[in-house]
Coordinates of N, CA and C in Angstrom, one line a residue:
M29 N 15.7 12.3 -3.7 CA 15.5 13.3 -2.6 C 14.6 12.7 -1.5
A30 N 15.0 12.9 -0.2 CA 14.3 12.3 0.9 C 12.9 12.8 1.0
R31 N 12.0 11.9 1.3 CA 10.6 12.2 1.6 C 10.6 13.1 2.9
V32 N 9.6 14.0 2.9 CA 9.4 14.8 4.1 C 8.2 14.3 4.9
A33 N 8.4 14.1 6.2 CA 7.3 13.5 7.0 C 7.0 14.5 8.2
V34 N 5.8 14.6 8.5 CA 5.3 15.4 9.7 C 4.6 14.4 10.7
V35 N 5.1 14.5 11.9 CA 4.4 13.7 13.0 C 3.9 14.6 14.0
T36 N 2.6 14.7 14.2 CA 2.0 15.6 15.2 C 2.1 14.9 16.6
G37 N 2.4 15.7 17.6 CA 2.6 15.1 18.9 C 3.9 14.2 18.9
G38 N 4.8 14.7 18.1 CA 5.9 13.8 17.7 C 7.2 13.8 18.6
T39 N 7.1 14.5 19.7 CA 8.3 14.5 20.6 C 8.2 13.7 21.8
R40 N 7.1 13.0 22.0 CA 7.0 12.2 23.2 C 6.2 10.9 22.9
G41 N 6.4 9.9 23.7 CA 5.6 8.7 23.7 C 5.6 8.0 22.3
I42 N 4.4 7.6 21.9 CA 4.2 7.0 20.6 C 4.7 7.9 19.5
G43 N 4.5 9.2 19.5 CA 4.9 10.1 18.5 C 6.4 10.1 18.4
E44 N 7.1 10.1 19.5 CA 8.6 10.1 19.5 C 9.1 8.9 18.7
A45 N 8.5 7.7 19.1 CA 9.0 6.5 18.4 C 8.7 6.5 16.9
I46 N 7.6 7.1 16.5 CA 7.3 7.2 15.1 C 8.2 8.1 14.4
S47 N 8.5 9.3 15.0 CA 9.4 10.3 14.4 C 10.8 9.6 14.2
I48 N 11.3 8.9 15.2 CA 12.6 8.2 15.1 C 12.6 7.1 14.0
A49 N 11.5 6.4 14.0 CA 11.4 5.3 13.0 C 11.4 5.9 11.5
L50 N 10.7 7.0 11.3 CA 10.7 7.6 10.0 C 12.0 8.2 9.6
K51 N 12.7 8.8 10.6 CA 14.1 9.3 10.3 C 15.0 8.1 9.9
D52 N 14.8 7.0 10.6 CA 15.7 5.8 10.3 C 15.4 5.2 8.9
M53 N 14.2 5.5 8.4 CA 13.9 5.1 7.0 C 14.5 6.1 6.0
G54 N 15.1 7.1 6.5 CA 15.7 8.1 5.6 C 14.9 9.3 5.3
M55 N 13.8 9.5 6.0 CA 13.0 10.7 5.7 C 13.5 11.9 6.5
Q56 N 13.2 13.1 6.0 CA 13.3 14.3 6.7 C 12.1 14.5 7.6
V57 N 12.2 14.5 8.9 CA 11.1 14.5 9.8 C 10.9 15.8 10.5
A58 N 9.7 16.3 10.6 CA 9.3 17.4 11.5 C 8.4 16.9 12.5
A59 N 8.7 17.1 13.8 CA 7.8 16.7 14.9 C 7.1 17.9 15.4
T60 N 5.8 17.9 15.6 CA 5.1 19.0 16.2 C 4.8 18.7 17.7
Y61 N 4.7 19.8 18.4 CA 4.3 19.7 19.8 C 3.5 20.9 20.2
A62 N 2.8 20.8 21.3 CA 1.9 21.9 21.7 C 2.4 22.7 22.9
G63 N 3.1 22.1 23.8 CA 3.4 22.9 25.0 C 4.7 22.6 25.8
N64 N 5.2 21.4 25.8 CA 6.3 21.0 26.6 C 7.6 21.4 26.0
E65 N 8.0 22.6 26.2 CA 9.2 23.2 25.6 C 10.5 22.4 26.0
E66 N 10.6 22.1 27.2 CA 11.8 21.4 27.7 C 11.9 20.0 27.1
R67 N 10.8 19.3 27.0 CA 10.9 17.9 26.4 C 11.2 18.0 24.9
A68 N 10.6 19.0 24.3 CA 10.8 19.1 22.8 C 12.2 19.5 22.5
K69 N 12.8 20.3 23.3 CA 14.2 20.7 23.1 C 15.1 19.5 23.3
E70 N 14.9 18.7 24.4 CA 15.7 17.5 24.7 C 15.5 16.5 23.5
F71 N 14.3 16.4 23.0 CA 14.1 15.5 21.9 C 14.9 15.9 20.7
A72 N 14.7 17.2 20.3 CA 15.4 17.7 19.1 C 16.9 17.6 19.2
D73 N 17.5 17.9 20.4 CA 18.9 17.8 20.6 C 19.4 16.4 20.5
R74 N 18.6 15.4 21.0 CA 19.0 14.0 21.1 C 18.9 13.3 19.7
T75 N 17.8 13.7 19.0 CA 17.5 13.0 17.7 C 18.0 13.7 16.5
G76 N 18.2 15.0 16.6 CA 18.4 15.8 15.4 C 17.2 16.1 14.5
I77 N 16.0 15.8 15.1 CA 14.8 16.0 14.4 C 14.2 17.4 14.9
K78 N 13.9 18.2 13.9 CA 13.5 19.6 14.3 C 12.0 19.5 14.8
A79 N 11.8 20.3 15.9 CA 10.5 20.3 16.5 C 9.8 21.7 16.2
Y80 N 8.5 21.6 15.9 CA 7.8 22.8 15.6 C 6.6 22.9 16.6
K81 N 6.4 24.1 17.2 CA 5.4 24.3 18.2 C 4.2 24.9 17.6
F82 N 3.1 24.2 17.6 CA 1.7 24.8 17.3 C 0.7 23.8 17.7
D83 N -0.5 24.3 17.9 CA -1.7 23.5 18.4 C -2.5 23.0 17.2
V84 N -2.6 21.7 17.1 CA -3.3 21.1 16.0 C -4.8 21.4 16.1
A85 N -5.3 21.8 17.2 CA -6.7 22.2 17.3 C -7.0 23.5 16.7
D86 N -6.0 24.3 16.4 CA -6.1 25.6 15.8 C -5.8 25.5 14.3
H87 N -6.9 25.7 13.5 CA -6.8 25.5 12.1 C -5.8 26.3 11.4
Q88 N -5.8 27.6 11.7 CA -4.8 28.5 11.0 C -3.4 28.2 11.5
A89 N -3.2 27.8 12.7 CA -1.9 27.5 13.2 C -1.4 26.3 12.4
C90 N -2.2 25.3 12.0 CA -1.8 24.2 11.2 C -1.4 24.6 9.8
I91 N -2.2 25.5 9.2 CA -1.9 26.0 7.9 C -0.5 26.7 7.9
D92 N -0.3 27.5 8.9 CA 0.9 28.3 9.0 C 2.1 27.4 9.4
G93 N 1.8 26.4 10.2 CA 2.9 25.4 10.6 C 3.4 24.6 9.5
I94 N 2.4 24.1 8.7 CA 2.9 23.3 7.5 C 3.6 24.2 6.5
A95 N 3.2 25.5 6.4 CA 3.9 26.4 5.5 C 5.4 26.6 6.0
A96 N 5.5 26.7 7.3 CA 6.9 26.8 7.8 C 7.7 25.6 7.6
I97 N 7.1 24.4 7.8 CA 7.8 23.2 7.6 C 8.2 23.0 6.2
E98 N 7.3 23.3 5.3 CA 7.6 23.1 3.9 C 8.7 24.1 3.4
G99 N 8.7 25.3 4.0 CA 9.7 26.3 3.7 C 11.1 25.8 4.1
D100 N 11.1 25.0 5.2 CA 12.4 24.5 5.7 C 12.8 23.2 5.0
L101 N 11.9 22.3 4.8 CA 12.3 21.0 4.4 C 11.8 20.6 3.0
G102 N 10.7 21.3 2.5 CA 10.2 20.9 1.2 C 8.8 20.4 1.4
P103 N 8.1 20.1 0.3 CA 6.7 19.6 0.3 C 6.5 18.3 1.2
V104 N 5.4 18.3 1.9 CA 5.2 17.2 2.9 C 4.6 16.0 2.1
D105 N 5.3 14.9 2.2 CA 4.9 13.6 1.5 C 4.1 12.7 2.5
V106 N 4.4 12.8 3.8 CA 3.9 11.9 4.8 C 3.4 12.7 6.0
L107 N 2.2 12.4 6.4 CA 1.6 13.0 7.6 C 1.1 11.9 8.5
V108 N 1.6 12.0 9.8 CA 1.1 11.1 10.8 C 0.4 11.9 11.9
N109 N -0.9 11.7 11.9 CA -1.8 12.5 12.9 C -1.8 11.7 14.2
N110 N -0.9 12.0 15.1 CA -0.7 11.3 16.4 C -1.2 12.1 17.6
A111 N -1.2 13.4 17.5 CA -1.4 14.3 18.6 C -2.8 14.0 19.3
G112 N -2.8 13.9 20.6 CA -4.1 13.6 21.3 C -4.0 13.9 22.7
I113 N -5.1 14.2 23.3 CA -5.2 14.5 24.7 C -6.4 13.7 25.3
T114 N -6.4 13.6 26.6 CA -7.5 13.0 27.4 C -8.1 14.0 28.4
R115 N -9.4 13.9 28.6 CA -10.0 14.7 29.6 C -11.1 13.7 30.2
D116 N -10.6 12.6 30.8 CA -11.5 11.5 31.2 C -12.4 11.8 32.4
T117 N -13.7 11.5 32.2 CA -14.6 11.5 33.3 C -15.9 11.0 32.8
T118 N -16.9 10.7 33.7 CA -18.2 10.2 33.3 C -19.0 11.3 32.6
M119 N -20.0 10.9 31.9 CA -20.9 11.9 31.3 C -21.5 12.8 32.4
K120 N -21.8 12.3 33.5 CA -22.4 13.1 34.6 C -21.5 14.2 35.0
R121 N -20.2 14.0 35.0 CA -19.2 15.0 35.4 C -18.6 15.7 34.3
M122 N -18.8 15.3 33.1 CA -18.1 16.0 31.9 C -18.8 17.3 31.5
D123 N -18.1 18.4 31.6 CA -18.6 19.6 31.1 C -18.3 19.8 29.6
H124 N -18.9 20.8 29.0 CA -18.7 20.9 27.6 C -17.3 21.2 27.2
A125 N -16.5 21.9 28.0 CA -15.1 22.1 27.7 C -14.3 20.8 27.5
K126 N -14.6 19.9 28.4 CA -13.8 18.6 28.4 C -14.2 17.8 27.1
W127 N -15.5 17.9 26.7 CA -15.9 17.3 25.5 C -15.2 18.0 24.3
Q128 N -15.3 19.3 24.2 CA -14.9 20.0 23.0 C -13.4 20.0 22.9
D129 N -12.7 20.1 24.0 CA -11.2 20.1 23.9 C -10.7 18.8 23.2
V130 N -11.3 17.7 23.6 CA -10.8 16.4 23.1 C -11.2 16.2 21.6
I131 N -12.4 16.6 21.3 CA -12.9 16.5 19.9 C -12.0 17.4 19.0
D132 N -11.8 18.7 19.5 CA -11.0 19.6 18.7 C -9.6 19.2 18.4
T133 N -9.0 18.6 19.4 CA -7.6 18.2 19.3 C -7.5 16.8 18.6
N134 N -8.2 15.8 19.1 CA -8.0 14.5 18.6 C -8.6 14.2 17.2
L135 N -9.8 14.8 17.0 CA -10.4 14.6 15.7 C -10.2 15.8 14.8
G136 N -10.5 17.0 15.4 CA -10.3 18.2 14.6 C -8.9 18.4 14.1
G137 N -7.9 18.0 14.9 CA -6.5 18.0 14.5 C -6.2 17.2 13.2
C138 N -6.9 16.1 13.1 CA -6.7 15.3 11.9 C -7.2 16.1 10.6
F139 N -8.3 16.7 10.8 CA -8.9 17.5 9.6 C -7.9 18.7 9.3
N140 N -7.5 19.4 10.4 CA -6.7 20.6 10.2 C -5.4 20.3 9.5
M141 N -4.7 19.2 9.9 CA -3.4 18.9 9.3 C -3.6 18.3 7.9
A142 N -4.6 17.4 7.8 CA -4.8 16.9 6.4 C -5.2 18.0 5.4
K143 N -6.0 18.9 5.9 CA -6.4 20.0 5.0 C -5.2 20.8 4.5
A144 N -4.2 20.9 5.4 CA -3.0 21.7 5.1 C -2.1 21.0 4.0
V145 N -2.2 19.6 3.9 CA -1.2 18.9 3.1 C -1.9 18.1 1.9
F146 N -3.2 17.9 2.0 CA -3.8 16.9 1.1 C -3.8 17.4 -0.4
E147 N -4.1 18.6 -0.6 CA -4.2 19.1 -2.0 C -2.8 19.1 -2.6
G148 N -1.8 19.4 -1.8 CA -0.4 19.3 -2.4 C 0.0 17.9 -2.7
M149 N -0.4 16.9 -1.9 CA -0.1 15.5 -2.1 C -0.8 15.1 -3.4
Q150 N -2.1 15.5 -3.6 CA -2.9 15.1 -4.8 C -2.2 15.7 -6.0
S151 N -1.8 16.9 -6.0 CA -1.2 17.5 -7.2 C 0.1 16.9 -7.6
R152 N 0.9 16.4 -6.6 CA 2.2 15.8 -6.9 C 2.0 14.3 -7.1
G153 N 0.8 13.7 -6.9 CA 0.6 12.3 -7.2 C 1.2 11.3 -6.2
Y154 N 1.4 11.8 -5.0 CA 2.0 10.9 -4.0 C 1.7 11.5 -2.6
G155 N 1.3 10.6 -1.7 CA 1.1 11.0 -0.3 C 0.8 9.8 0.6
R156 N 1.2 9.9 1.8 CA 0.9 8.9 2.8 C 0.4 9.6 4.1
I157 N -0.9 9.3 4.5 CA -1.4 9.8 5.7 C -1.8 8.6 6.7
V158 N -1.3 8.7 7.9 CA -1.7 7.7 8.9 C -2.2 8.4 10.1
N159 N -3.4 8.0 10.5 CA -4.1 8.6 11.6 C -4.1 7.6 12.8
I160 N -3.7 8.1 14.0 CA -3.6 7.2 15.1 C -5.0 7.2 15.9
G161 N -5.7 6.1 15.8 CA -7.0 6.0 16.5 C -6.7 5.4 17.8
S162 N -7.6 4.4 18.2 CA -7.4 3.8 19.5 C -8.4 2.6 19.6
I163 N -7.9 1.6 20.4 CA -8.8 0.5 20.7 C -10.1 1.0 21.4
N164 N -10.0 2.1 22.1 CA -11.2 2.6 22.7 C -12.1 3.4 21.8
G165 N -11.7 3.7 20.6 CA -12.6 4.2 19.6 C -13.3 3.0 18.9
Q166 N -12.8 1.8 19.0 CA -13.4 0.6 18.4 C -14.4 0.0 19.4
A167 N -13.9 -0.1 20.7 CA -14.7 -0.9 21.6 C -15.4 0.0 22.7
G168 N -15.1 1.3 22.7 CA -15.6 2.1 23.8 C -14.9 1.9 25.1
Q169 N -15.1 2.9 26.0 CA -14.4 2.8 27.3 C -15.2 3.6 28.3
Y170 N -15.4 3.1 29.5 CA -16.1 3.8 30.5 C -15.4 5.1 30.9
G171 N -16.1 6.2 31.0 CA -15.5 7.5 31.4 C -14.7 8.2 30.2
Q172 N -14.9 7.7 29.0 CA -14.2 8.3 27.9 C -15.1 8.6 26.7
V173 N -16.3 9.1 26.9 CA -17.2 9.3 25.8 C -16.6 10.3 24.8
N174 N -15.9 11.3 25.3 CA -15.2 12.3 24.4 C -14.1 11.6 23.6
Y175 N -13.2 10.9 24.3 CA -12.1 10.3 23.7 C -12.5 9.2 22.7
A176 N -13.4 8.4 23.1 CA -13.9 7.3 22.3 C -14.6 7.8 21.0
A177 N -15.4 8.9 21.2 CA -16.1 9.5 20.1 C -15.1 10.1 19.1
A178 N -14.1 10.8 19.6 CA -13.1 11.4 18.7 C -12.3 10.3 18.0
K179 N -11.9 9.3 18.7 CA -11.0 8.2 18.0 C -11.9 7.4 17.1
S180 N -13.1 7.1 17.4 CA -14.0 6.4 16.5 C -14.2 7.3 15.2
G181 N -14.3 8.6 15.4 CA -14.5 9.5 14.3 C -13.3 9.5 13.4
I182 N -12.1 9.3 13.9 CA -10.9 9.1 13.1 C -11.0 8.0 12.2
H183 N -11.5 6.9 12.6 CA -11.6 5.7 11.7 C -12.6 6.0 10.6
G184 N -13.7 6.7 10.8 CA -14.5 7.0 9.7 C -13.9 8.1 8.8
F185 N -13.2 9.1 9.4 CA -12.5 10.1 8.6 C -11.5 9.4 7.7
T186 N -10.8 8.4 8.2 CA -9.8 7.7 7.4 C -10.4 7.0 6.2
K187 N -11.5 6.3 6.3 CA -12.1 5.6 5.2 C -12.6 6.6 4.2
A188 N -13.2 7.7 4.6 CA -13.8 8.6 3.6 C -12.6 9.3 2.9
L189 N -11.6 9.8 3.6 CA -10.5 10.5 2.9 C -9.7 9.6 2.0
A190 N -9.6 8.3 2.3 CA -8.9 7.4 1.5 C -9.6 7.3 0.1
Q191 N -10.9 7.4 0.0 CA -11.6 7.4 -1.2 C -11.2 8.6 -2.1
E192 N -11.0 9.7 -1.5 CA -10.7 10.9 -2.2 C -9.3 10.9 -2.7
G193 N -8.4 10.3 -2.0 CA -6.9 10.3 -2.4 C -6.5 9.2 -3.3
A194 N -7.3 8.1 -3.4 CA -6.8 6.9 -4.0 C -6.3 7.1 -5.4
R195 N -7.1 7.8 -6.2 CA -6.7 7.9 -7.7 C -5.4 8.7 -7.9
N196 N -5.0 9.5 -6.9 CA -3.8 10.3 -7.0 C -2.6 9.7 -6.2
N197 N -2.7 8.4 -5.8 CA -1.7 7.7 -5.1 C -1.4 8.3 -3.7
V198 N -2.5 8.8 -3.1 CA -2.4 9.3 -1.7 C -3.2 8.3 -0.9
T199 N -2.5 7.6 -0.1 CA -3.2 6.6 0.8 C -3.5 7.2 2.2
V200 N -4.6 6.7 2.7 CA -5.0 7.2 4.1 C -5.4 6.0 4.9
N201 N -4.6 5.7 6.0 CA -4.9 4.6 6.8 C -4.9 5.0 8.3
A202 N -5.3 4.1 9.1 CA -5.3 4.3 10.6 C -4.7 3.2 11.3
I203 N -4.1 3.5 12.5 CA -3.7 2.5 13.4 C -4.5 2.7 14.7
A204 N -4.9 1.6 15.2 CA -5.7 1.6 16.5 C -4.8 0.9 17.5
P205 N -4.0 1.7 18.3 CA -3.2 1.0 19.3 C -4.1 0.5 20.5
G206 N -3.6 -0.5 21.2 CA -4.2 -0.9 22.4 C -3.5 -0.1 23.5
Y207 N -3.3 -0.7 24.7 CA -2.7 0.0 25.8 C -1.1 -0.1 25.7
I208 N -0.5 1.1 25.5 CA 0.9 1.2 25.2 C 1.6 1.8 26.4
D209 N 2.8 1.3 26.7 CA 3.6 1.8 27.8 C 4.1 3.2 27.6
T210 N 3.3 4.2 27.8 CA 3.7 5.6 27.6 C 3.3 6.4 28.9
D211 N 3.6 7.7 28.9 CA 3.3 8.5 30.0 C 1.8 8.6 30.3
M212 N 1.0 8.6 29.2 CA -0.4 8.7 29.3 C -1.0 7.4 30.1
V213 N -0.5 6.3 29.7 CA -0.9 5.0 30.4 C -0.3 4.9 31.8
A214 N 0.9 5.5 32.0 CA 1.5 5.4 33.3 C 0.7 6.2 34.3
A215 N -0.2 7.1 33.9 CA -1.0 7.9 34.8 C -2.2 7.2 35.3
V216 N -2.5 6.0 34.7 CA -3.6 5.2 35.2 C -3.2 4.6 36.5
P217 N -4.1 4.6 37.5 CA -3.9 4.0 38.8 C -3.4 2.6 38.7
P218 N -2.4 2.2 39.5 CA -1.9 0.8 39.4 C -2.9 -0.3 39.5
D219 N -3.9 -0.2 40.3 CA -4.9 -1.3 40.5 C -5.7 -1.4 39.2
V220 N -6.0 -0.2 38.6 CA -6.8 -0.2 37.3 C -5.9 -0.8 36.2
L221 N -4.7 -0.3 36.1 CA -3.8 -0.8 35.1 C -3.6 -2.3 35.1
G222 N -3.5 -2.9 36.4 CA -3.4 -4.3 36.5 C -4.6 -5.0 35.9
K223 N -5.8 -4.5 36.1 CA -7.0 -5.1 35.6 C -7.0 -5.0 34.0
I224 N -6.5 -3.9 33.5 CA -6.4 -3.8 32.0 C -5.4 -4.8 31.4
I225 N -4.2 -4.9 32.0 CA -3.3 -5.9 31.5 C -3.8 -7.3 31.6
A226 N -4.6 -7.6 32.6 CA -5.1 -9.0 32.8 C -6.1 -9.3 31.6
K227 N -6.6 -8.3 30.9 CA -7.5 -8.5 29.8 C -6.8 -8.6 28.5
I228 N -5.5 -8.4 28.5 CA -4.7 -8.4 27.2 C -4.1 -9.8 27.0
P229 N -4.5 -10.5 26.0 CA -4.1 -11.9 25.8 C -2.5 -12.1 25.9
V230 N -1.8 -11.2 25.4 CA -0.3 -11.3 25.4 C 0.3 -11.0 26.8
N231 N -0.6 -10.5 27.7 CA -0.3 -10.2 29.1 C 0.8 -9.2 29.3
R232 N 0.7 -8.1 28.5 CA 1.7 -7.0 28.8 C 1.1 -5.8 28.0
L233 N 1.7 -4.6 28.4 CA 1.4 -3.4 27.6 C 2.2 -3.5 26.3
G234 N 1.8 -2.8 25.3 CA 2.5 -2.6 24.1 C 3.7 -1.7 24.2
K235 N 4.6 -1.7 23.2 CA 5.7 -0.7 23.2 C 5.4 0.3 22.1
A236 N 5.9 1.5 22.4 CA 5.7 2.6 21.3 C 6.4 2.2 20.0
S237 N 7.5 1.5 20.1 CA 8.2 1.0 18.9 C 7.3 0.1 18.1
E238 N 6.4 -0.6 18.7 CA 5.6 -1.6 18.0 C 4.5 -0.8 17.1
I239 N 4.1 0.3 17.6 CA 3.2 1.2 16.9 C 4.0 1.8 15.7
A240 N 5.2 2.2 16.0 CA 6.0 2.9 15.0 C 6.3 1.9 13.8
R241 N 6.5 0.7 14.1 CA 6.7 -0.3 13.0 C 5.5 -0.4 12.1
G242 N 4.3 -0.3 12.7 CA 3.1 -0.3 11.9 C 3.0 0.9 11.0
V243 N 3.3 2.1 11.6 CA 3.4 3.3 10.8 C 4.4 3.2 9.6
A244 N 5.6 2.7 9.9 CA 6.6 2.5 8.9 C 6.1 1.7 7.8
F245 N 5.4 0.6 8.0 CA 4.8 -0.2 6.9 C 3.9 0.6 6.1
L246 N 2.9 1.3 6.7 CA 1.9 2.0 6.0 C 2.4 3.2 5.2
V247 N 3.5 3.8 5.6 CA 4.0 5.0 4.8 C 5.1 4.6 3.8
G248 N 5.3 3.3 3.7 CA 6.4 2.8 2.8 C 6.0 3.1 1.3
E249 N 7.0 3.3 0.5 CA 6.8 3.5 -0.9 C 6.1 2.3 -1.5
D250 N 6.2 1.1 -1.0 CA 5.6 0.0 -1.6 C 4.3 -0.4 -1.0
A251 N 3.7 0.5 -0.2 CA 2.4 0.2 0.5 C 1.2 0.9 -0.2
G252 N 1.3 1.2 -1.5 CA 0.3 2.0 -2.2 C -1.0 1.3 -2.4
F253 N -1.1 -0.1 -2.2 CA -2.3 -0.8 -2.4 C -3.1 -0.9 -1.1
V254 N -2.5 -0.3 0.0 CA -3.2 -0.4 1.3 C -3.7 1.0 1.6
T255 N -5.0 1.2 1.5 CA -5.7 2.4 1.9 C -7.0 2.2 2.4
G256 N -7.5 3.1 3.3 CA -8.8 3.0 4.0 C -8.8 1.9 5.1
S257 N -7.6 1.4 5.5 CA -7.5 0.3 6.4 C -7.3 0.8 7.8
T258 N -7.7 0.0 8.8 CA -7.3 0.3 10.2 C -6.5 -0.9 10.7
L259 N -5.3 -0.7 11.1 CA -4.4 -1.7 11.6 C -4.5 -1.7 13.1
S260 N -5.0 -2.8 13.7 CA -5.2 -2.9 15.2 C -3.9 -3.5 15.7
I261 N -3.3 -2.8 16.7 CA -2.1 -3.3 17.3 C -2.4 -3.2 18.8
N262 N -2.9 -4.3 19.4 CA -3.5 -4.3 20.7 C -3.2 -5.5 21.6
G263 N -2.3 -6.4 21.1 CA -2.1 -7.6 21.9 C -3.2 -8.6 21.9
G264 N -4.1 -8.5 21.0 CA -5.3 -9.4 21.0 C -6.4 -9.0 21.9
Q265 N -6.4 -7.8 22.5 CA -7.4 -7.4 23.4 C -8.7 -7.2 22.8
H266 N -8.7 -6.7 21.6 CA -10.0 -6.5 20.9 C -9.9 -7.0 19.4
M267 N -10.7 -8.0 19.1 CA -10.6 -8.6 17.8 C -12.0 -8.5 17.2
Y268 N -12.1 -8.1 15.9 CA -13.4 -8.0 15.2 C -13.2 -8.1 13.7

């Protein structure tokens, strides 16, 4: 029977590439989205992957959303926490809402979704969770104290939860992408983007498909000895 995978923020950008890669592995995939109905419909029609609308920052919505997905597809074996937002500005200009929105979605969403599936994975003796962090959670970034804090938190969350799941064959890993050619990065002013690319040793932006290949490895049946790890995919921009 095919494994069931959930990809949050799975209808656009990196999430879309991950959803398609997991489907290509033979999994039944559910992609979640928060608001862009038109894009979600286009994605579902084009890929045949069912899209489910709920906000990962809303704890009860995640519990209900997973219940709906499991009712349609069966127990969730794979969770990819990819959903994320930005509210970039300096500390001087950042109000509490910009801080809290990013923390609630980017970091809180990981807790909410993991909480909804983790116990079931443990009881069945199998699970794969991959959390999408960021190079900026590792190295920091000017004007992103909210985003960097949330993404850095994801890396700590990953290591702690991995210890809880290990004995039940539930692995928990993270991927820290560098700058990837997505809509989010396309919104960066061209002069700023040029300076960013100049600092990447491979001299280009990454592709969403390159992140998806990393996820595909970590969620594989034969990746059970990899847990608590962070895989950096950043073109050599940040090494440690």
